[in-house]
mmCIF file of C-alpha atoms in Angstrom:
data_model
loop_
_atom_site.group_PDB
_atom_site.id
_atom_site.type_symbol
_atom_site.label_atom_id
_atom_site.label_comp_id
_atom_site.label_asym_id
_atom_site.label_seq_id
_atom_site.Cartn_x
_atom_site.Cartn_y
_atom_site.Cartn_z
ATOM 1 C CA GLN Y 1 4.372 30.661 -3.846
ATOM 2 C CA LYS Y 2 7.078 28.280 -4.998
ATOM 3 C CA GLU Y 3 10.631 29.380 -4.360
ATOM 4 C CA VAL Y 4 11.605 28.698 -7.965
ATOM 5 C CA GLU Y 5 9.228 29.035 -10.904
ATOM 6 C CA GLN Y 6 10.079 27.470 -14.248
ATOM 7 C CA ASP Y 7 7.971 27.029 -17.357
ATOM 8 C CA PRO Y 8 7.777 23.257 -17.966
ATOM 9 C CA GLY Y 9 7.506 23.693 -21.738
ATOM 10 C CA PRO Y 10 7.903 21.516 -23.694
ATOM 11 C CA LEU Y 11 10.316 23.335 -25.970
ATOM 12 C CA SER Y 12 11.204 22.045 -29.429
ATOM 13 C CA VAL Y 13 13.917 23.625 -31.566
ATOM 14 C CA PRO Y 14 15.778 22.662 -34.749
ATOM 15 C CA GLU Y 15 19.378 21.552 -34.530
ATOM 16 C CA GLY Y 16 21.737 24.502 -34.391
ATOM 17 C CA ALA Y 17 19.235 26.881 -32.810
ATOM 18 C CA ILE Y 18 19.786 28.700 -29.533
ATOM 19 C CA VAL Y 19 17.849 27.257 -26.614
ATOM 20 C CA SER Y 20 16.741 29.815 -24.039
ATOM 21 C CA LEU Y 21 15.524 28.662 -20.632
ATOM 22 C CA ASN Y 22 14.332 30.878 -17.801
ATOM 23 C CA CYS Y 23 13.417 30.743 -14.142
ATOM 24 C CA THR Y 24 12.311 33.245 -11.543
ATOM 25 C CA TYR Y 25 12.876 32.908 -7.843
ATOM 26 C CA SER Y 26 11.864 34.365 -4.520
ATOM 27 C CA ASN Y 27 13.941 34.763 -1.365
ATOM 28 C CA SER Y 28 17.023 36.821 -1.952
ATOM 29 C CA ALA Y 29 19.312 35.329 0.682
ATOM 30 C CA PHE Y 30 22.881 34.634 -0.414
ATOM 31 C CA GLN Y 31 22.894 31.443 -2.378
ATOM 32 C CA TYR Y 32 24.096 29.633 -5.412
ATOM 33 C CA PHE Y 33 22.167 29.220 -8.625
ATOM 34 C CA MET Y 34 22.490 26.017 -10.594
ATOM 35 C CA TRP Y 35 21.348 24.442 -13.816
ATOM 36 C CA TYR Y 36 20.984 20.680 -14.051
ATOM 37 C CA ARG Y 37 20.337 18.414 -17.011
ATOM 38 C CA GLN Y 38 18.247 15.313 -16.486
ATOM 39 C CA TYR Y 39 17.813 12.598 -19.057
ATOM 40 C CA SER Y 40 14.744 10.405 -18.879
ATOM 41 C CA ARG Y 41 14.719 8.170 -15.800
ATOM 42 C CA LYS Y 42 18.146 9.345 -14.673
ATOM 43 C CA GLY Y 43 19.386 11.552 -11.872
ATOM 44 C CA PRO Y 44 20.186 15.243 -12.456
ATOM 45 C CA GLU Y 45 23.640 16.196 -13.668
ATOM 46 C CA LEU Y 46 25.115 19.586 -12.784
ATOM 47 C CA LEU Y 47 25.727 21.748 -15.844
ATOM 48 C CA MET Y 48 26.639 25.100 -14.376
ATOM 49 C CA TYR Y 49 26.568 27.063 -11.163
ATOM 50 C CA THR Y 50 27.033 30.688 -10.239
ATOM 51 C CA TYR Y 51 26.424 32.931 -7.251
ATOM 52 C CA SER Y 52 26.702 36.423 -8.648
ATOM 53 C CA SER Y 53 24.778 38.504 -11.137
ATOM 54 C CA GLY Y 54 26.093 38.410 -14.661
ATOM 55 C CA ASN Y 55 27.027 35.792 -17.211
ATOM 56 C CA LYS Y 56 29.071 32.644 -16.899
ATOM 57 C CA GLU Y 57 30.106 30.679 -19.971
ATOM 58 C CA ASP Y 58 31.164 27.085 -20.377
ATOM 59 C CA GLY Y 59 31.501 25.962 -23.938
ATOM 60 C CA ARG Y 60 28.099 26.171 -25.620
ATOM 61 C CA PHE Y 61 26.362 26.949 -22.332
ATOM 62 C CA THR Y 62 25.838 30.375 -20.772
ATOM 63 C CA ALA Y 63 24.219 30.897 -17.393
ATOM 64 C CA GLN Y 64 22.867 34.331 -16.585
ATOM 65 C CA VAL Y 65 21.682 35.698 -13.265
ATOM 66 C CA ASP Y 66 19.907 38.994 -12.677
ATOM 67 C CA LYS Y 67 19.503 39.384 -8.941
ATOM 68 C CA SER Y 68 17.673 42.698 -9.257
ATOM 69 C CA SER Y 69 14.801 41.016 -11.096
ATOM 70 C CA LYS Y 70 15.341 37.548 -9.521
ATOM 71 C CA TYR Y 71 15.711 35.979 -12.910
ATOM 72 C CA ILE Y 72 18.039 33.170 -13.985
ATOM 73 C CA SER Y 73 18.574 31.933 -17.519
ATOM 74 C CA LEU Y 74 20.429 29.264 -19.419
ATOM 75 C CA PHE Y 75 21.346 29.589 -23.072
ATOM 76 C CA ILE Y 76 22.531 26.688 -25.195
ATOM 77 C CA ARG Y 77 24.203 27.701 -28.458
ATOM 78 C CA ASP Y 78 24.457 25.482 -31.521
ATOM 79 C CA SER Y 79 22.044 22.992 -29.965
ATOM 80 C CA GLN Y 80 22.469 19.313 -30.761
ATOM 81 C CA PRO Y 81 20.013 16.392 -30.627
ATOM 82 C CA SER Y 82 22.068 15.104 -27.681
ATOM 83 C CA ASP Y 83 20.991 18.228 -25.761
ATOM 84 C CA SER Y 84 17.434 16.858 -25.705
ATOM 85 C CA ALA Y 85 16.667 16.481 -22.014
ATOM 86 C CA THR Y 86 14.891 18.133 -19.123
ATOM 87 C CA TYR Y 87 16.689 21.158 -17.717
ATOM 88 C CA LEU Y 88 16.174 22.087 -14.081
ATOM 89 C CA CYS Y 89 17.097 25.348 -12.471
ATOM 90 C CA ALA Y 90 17.854 25.333 -8.768
ATOM 91 C CA LYS Y 91 18.978 27.641 -6.032
ATOM 92 C CA GLY Y 92 20.139 27.185 -2.520
ATOM 93 C CA ASP Y 93 22.832 27.474 0.052
ATOM 94 C CA TYR Y 94 22.516 24.249 2.009
ATOM 95 C CA LYS Y 95 19.280 22.769 0.747
ATOM 96 C CA LEU Y 96 18.304 23.147 -2.887
ATOM 97 C CA SER Y 97 14.999 24.324 -4.299
ATOM 98 C CA PHE Y 98 14.285 23.193 -7.838
ATOM 99 C CA GLY Y 99 12.165 24.517 -10.645
ATOM 100 C CA ALA Y 100 9.704 22.191 -12.361
ATOM 101 C CA GLY Y 101 12.119 21.526 -15.231
ATOM 102 C CA THR Y 102 11.749 22.377 -18.923
ATOM 103 C CA THR Y 103 11.714 19.498 -21.400
ATOM 104 C CA VAL Y 104 13.739 20.369 -24.483
ATOM 105 C CA THR Y 105 13.782 18.496 -27.773
ATOM 106 C CA VAL Y 106 16.357 19.381 -30.407
ATOM 107 C CA ARG Y 107 15.201 18.129 -33.803
ATOM 108 C CA ALA Y 108 17.825 16.797 -36.206
ATOM 109 C CA GLY I 1 35.056 11.425 -9.392
ATOM 110 C CA ALA I 2 32.031 12.132 -7.180
ATOM 111 C CA VAL I 3 29.939 9.148 -8.150
ATOM 112 C CA VAL I 4 26.756 8.259 -6.332
ATOM 113 C CA SER I 5 24.974 4.981 -6.902
ATOM 114 C CA GLN I 6 21.500 3.801 -5.990
ATOM 115 C CA HIS I 7 20.153 0.334 -5.641
ATOM 116 C CA PRO I 8 17.832 -0.964 -6.877
ATOM 117 C CA SER I 9 17.189 1.073 -10.000
ATOM 118 C CA ARG I 10 13.650 -0.233 -10.249
ATOM 119 C CA VAL I 11 11.464 -2.063 -7.791
ATOM 120 C CA ILE I 12 7.904 -3.290 -7.881
ATOM 121 C CA CYS I 13 6.267 -4.254 -4.610
ATOM 122 C CA LYS I 14 2.843 -5.133 -3.328
ATOM 123 C CA SER I 15 0.778 -2.762 -1.267
ATOM 124 C CA GLY I 16 1.518 -3.106 2.442
ATOM 125 C CA THR I 17 5.096 -4.297 2.071
ATOM 126 C CA SER I 18 8.259 -2.332 2.846
ATOM 127 C CA VAL I 19 10.979 -1.418 0.408
ATOM 128 C CA LYS I 20 14.562 -0.359 1.107
ATOM 129 C CA ILE I 21 16.538 1.852 -1.251
ATOM 130 C CA GLU I 22 20.292 2.248 -0.864
ATOM 131 C CA CYS I 23 22.346 5.301 -1.754
ATOM 132 C CA ARG I 24 26.123 5.028 -1.830
ATOM 133 C CA SER I 25 28.900 7.538 -2.448
ATOM 134 C CA LEU I 26 31.538 5.512 -4.278
ATOM 135 C CA ASP I 27 34.601 7.738 -4.218
ATOM 136 C CA PHE I 28 34.091 10.306 -1.485
ATOM 137 C CA GLN I 29 32.830 10.551 2.065
ATOM 138 C CA ALA I 30 29.316 11.900 2.144
ATOM 139 C CA THR I 31 28.740 13.705 5.410
ATOM 140 C CA THR I 32 25.302 14.798 4.207
ATOM 141 C CA MET I 33 22.821 12.958 2.044
ATOM 142 C CA PHE I 34 19.537 14.233 0.691
ATOM 143 C CA TRP I 35 16.510 12.258 -0.418
ATOM 144 C CA TYR I 36 14.183 13.593 -3.081
ATOM 145 C CA ARG I 37 10.986 12.430 -4.670
ATOM 146 C CA GLN I 38 10.020 13.255 -8.244
ATOM 147 C CA PHE I 39 6.634 12.755 -9.853
ATOM 148 C CA PRO I 40 6.328 12.604 -13.664
ATOM 149 C CA LYS I 41 6.963 15.971 -15.288
ATOM 150 C CA GLN I 42 7.433 17.587 -11.902
ATOM 151 C CA SER I 43 10.341 18.912 -9.970
ATOM 152 C CA LEU I 44 12.427 17.254 -7.318
ATOM 153 C CA MET I 45 10.837 17.602 -3.915
ATOM 154 C CA LEU I 46 13.207 17.366 -0.983
ATOM 155 C CA MET I 47 11.980 14.790 1.506
ATOM 156 C CA ALA I 48 14.712 14.760 4.110
ATOM 157 C CA THR I 49 18.304 15.586 4.911
ATOM 158 C CA SER I 50 20.534 13.179 6.789
ATOM 159 C CA ASN I 51 23.924 13.697 8.352
ATOM 160 C CA GLU I 52 26.091 10.722 9.137
ATOM 161 C CA GLY I 53 25.413 9.422 12.602
ATOM 162 C CA SER I 54 22.462 11.739 13.231
ATOM 163 C CA LYS I 55 18.731 11.514 12.882
ATOM 164 C CA ALA I 56 17.342 12.712 9.585
ATOM 165 C CA THR I 57 15.595 16.054 9.294
ATOM 166 C CA TYR I 58 12.333 15.742 7.413
ATOM 167 C CA GLU I 59 10.644 18.408 5.333
ATOM 168 C CA GLN I 60 7.199 19.590 6.261
ATOM 169 C CA GLY I 61 4.539 17.130 5.197
ATOM 170 C CA VAL I 62 6.843 14.112 4.947
ATOM 171 C CA GLU I 63 5.924 11.313 7.351
ATOM 172 C CA LYS I 64 9.065 10.247 9.149
ATOM 173 C CA ASP I 65 7.492 6.983 10.322
ATOM 174 C CA LYS I 66 6.661 6.071 6.763
ATOM 175 C CA PHE I 67 9.940 7.086 5.165
ATOM 176 C CA LEU I 68 12.684 5.773 7.417
ATOM 177 C CA ILE I 69 16.120 7.150 6.707
ATOM 178 C CA ASN I 70 19.358 5.756 8.060
ATOM 179 C CA HIS I 71 22.785 7.254 7.459
ATOM 180 C CA ALA I 72 24.989 4.883 9.393
ATOM 181 C CA SER I 73 28.238 5.429 7.515
ATOM 182 C CA LEU I 74 29.954 8.097 5.454
ATOM 183 C CA THR I 75 29.235 6.207 2.253
ATOM 184 C CA LEU I 76 25.775 4.752 2.751
ATOM 185 C CA SER I 77 22.298 6.037 3.409
ATOM 186 C CA THR I 78 19.107 4.026 3.135
ATOM 187 C CA LEU I 79 15.490 5.019 2.633
ATOM 188 C CA THR I 80 12.872 2.503 3.684
ATOM 189 C CA VAL I 81 9.320 3.032 2.512
ATOM 190 C CA THR I 82 7.228 1.239 5.095
ATOM 191 C CA SER I 83 3.780 -0.197 4.393
ATOM 192 C CA ALA I 84 3.943 1.077 0.850
ATOM 193 C CA HIS I 85 0.781 2.121 -0.957
ATOM 194 C CA PRO I 86 0.167 2.906 -4.646
ATOM 195 C CA GLU I 87 0.401 6.636 -3.927
ATOM 196 C CA ASP I 88 4.009 6.074 -2.859
ATOM 197 C CA SER I 89 4.861 5.076 -6.420
ATOM 198 C CA SER I 90 7.408 7.600 -7.598
ATOM 199 C CA PHE I 91 10.996 8.208 -8.649
ATOM 200 C CA TYR I 92 13.239 8.511 -5.591
ATOM 201 C CA ILE I 93 16.593 10.214 -5.992
ATOM 202 C CA CYS I 94 19.354 10.655 -3.463
ATOM 203 C CA SER I 95 22.227 13.096 -3.502
ATOM 204 C CA ALA I 96 25.389 13.305 -1.443
ATOM 205 C CA ARG I 97 27.688 16.069 -0.346
ATOM 206 C CA GLY I 98 31.077 15.900 1.297
ATOM 207 C CA LEU I 99 32.294 17.817 4.332
ATOM 208 C CA GLY I 100 32.473 21.512 3.608
ATOM 209 C CA GLY I 101 30.957 21.104 0.181
ATOM 210 C CA SER I 102 29.074 24.015 -1.334
ATOM 211 C CA SER I 103 25.448 23.685 -2.363
ATOM 212 C CA TYR I 104 26.410 23.009 -5.968
ATOM 213 C CA GLU I 105 28.713 20.192 -4.866
ATOM 214 C CA GLN I 106 25.756 17.896 -4.364
ATOM 215 C CA TYR I 107 26.064 14.787 -6.491
ATOM 216 C CA PHE I 108 22.978 12.891 -7.525
ATOM 217 C CA GLY I 109 22.341 9.210 -7.842
ATOM 218 C CA PRO I 110 20.612 7.724 -10.896
ATOM 219 C CA GLY I 111 17.305 7.309 -9.072
ATOM 220 C CA THR I 112 15.073 4.422 -8.079
ATOM 221 C CA ARG I 113 11.678 3.942 -9.654
ATOM 222 C CA LEU I 114 9.243 2.470 -7.157
ATOM 223 C CA THR I 115 5.961 0.994 -8.313
ATOM 224 C CA VAL I 116 3.507 -0.193 -5.682
ATOM 225 C CA THR I 117 0.768 -2.471 -6.980
#
């Protein structure tokens, strides 16, 4: 079983829609949860991180963690074509474990 | 701040040759560097972790004699793919973390695409 499971999509939404991305994880040791954005043929870029259950907002982005169900989510409000990318969830304390990444396309 | 560079960005080599990829932290001292491999439409797979001045720690299934990692300074780590074969073709990404940095404070390079013909 992979430590982090993520539906690879792809996901296509119209501009302005809410993008909802989800991951599940195993191993409940204390750790951080991260969301990265990766454009084609580029390295990942950290979007958000959190270590506790609940919601964390940053502009149009909201990260949600539910430790009881081992579920992490990322919501993107008012999506823009520039949000088109692959989104990777990750968890870890020292070393990171990544999900497979979900490819998102926001249609203008 | 926290910029990590990789060189080269793309490399094509012939089967049997060796290729060196450099990873540099440009504006901070990277006490730990990580090397990942990413296949198309797949996740990042951690290959090894290196601490400055120490031998790298390889993940299970990664051949340490094939993927040589050197972390000789606080700003430079290198990955050498020895006797490369077509199955080694992949996107290699490094990341760097400073002393005392949390797991989210891991900054990624832009990646190196290796094609072995």
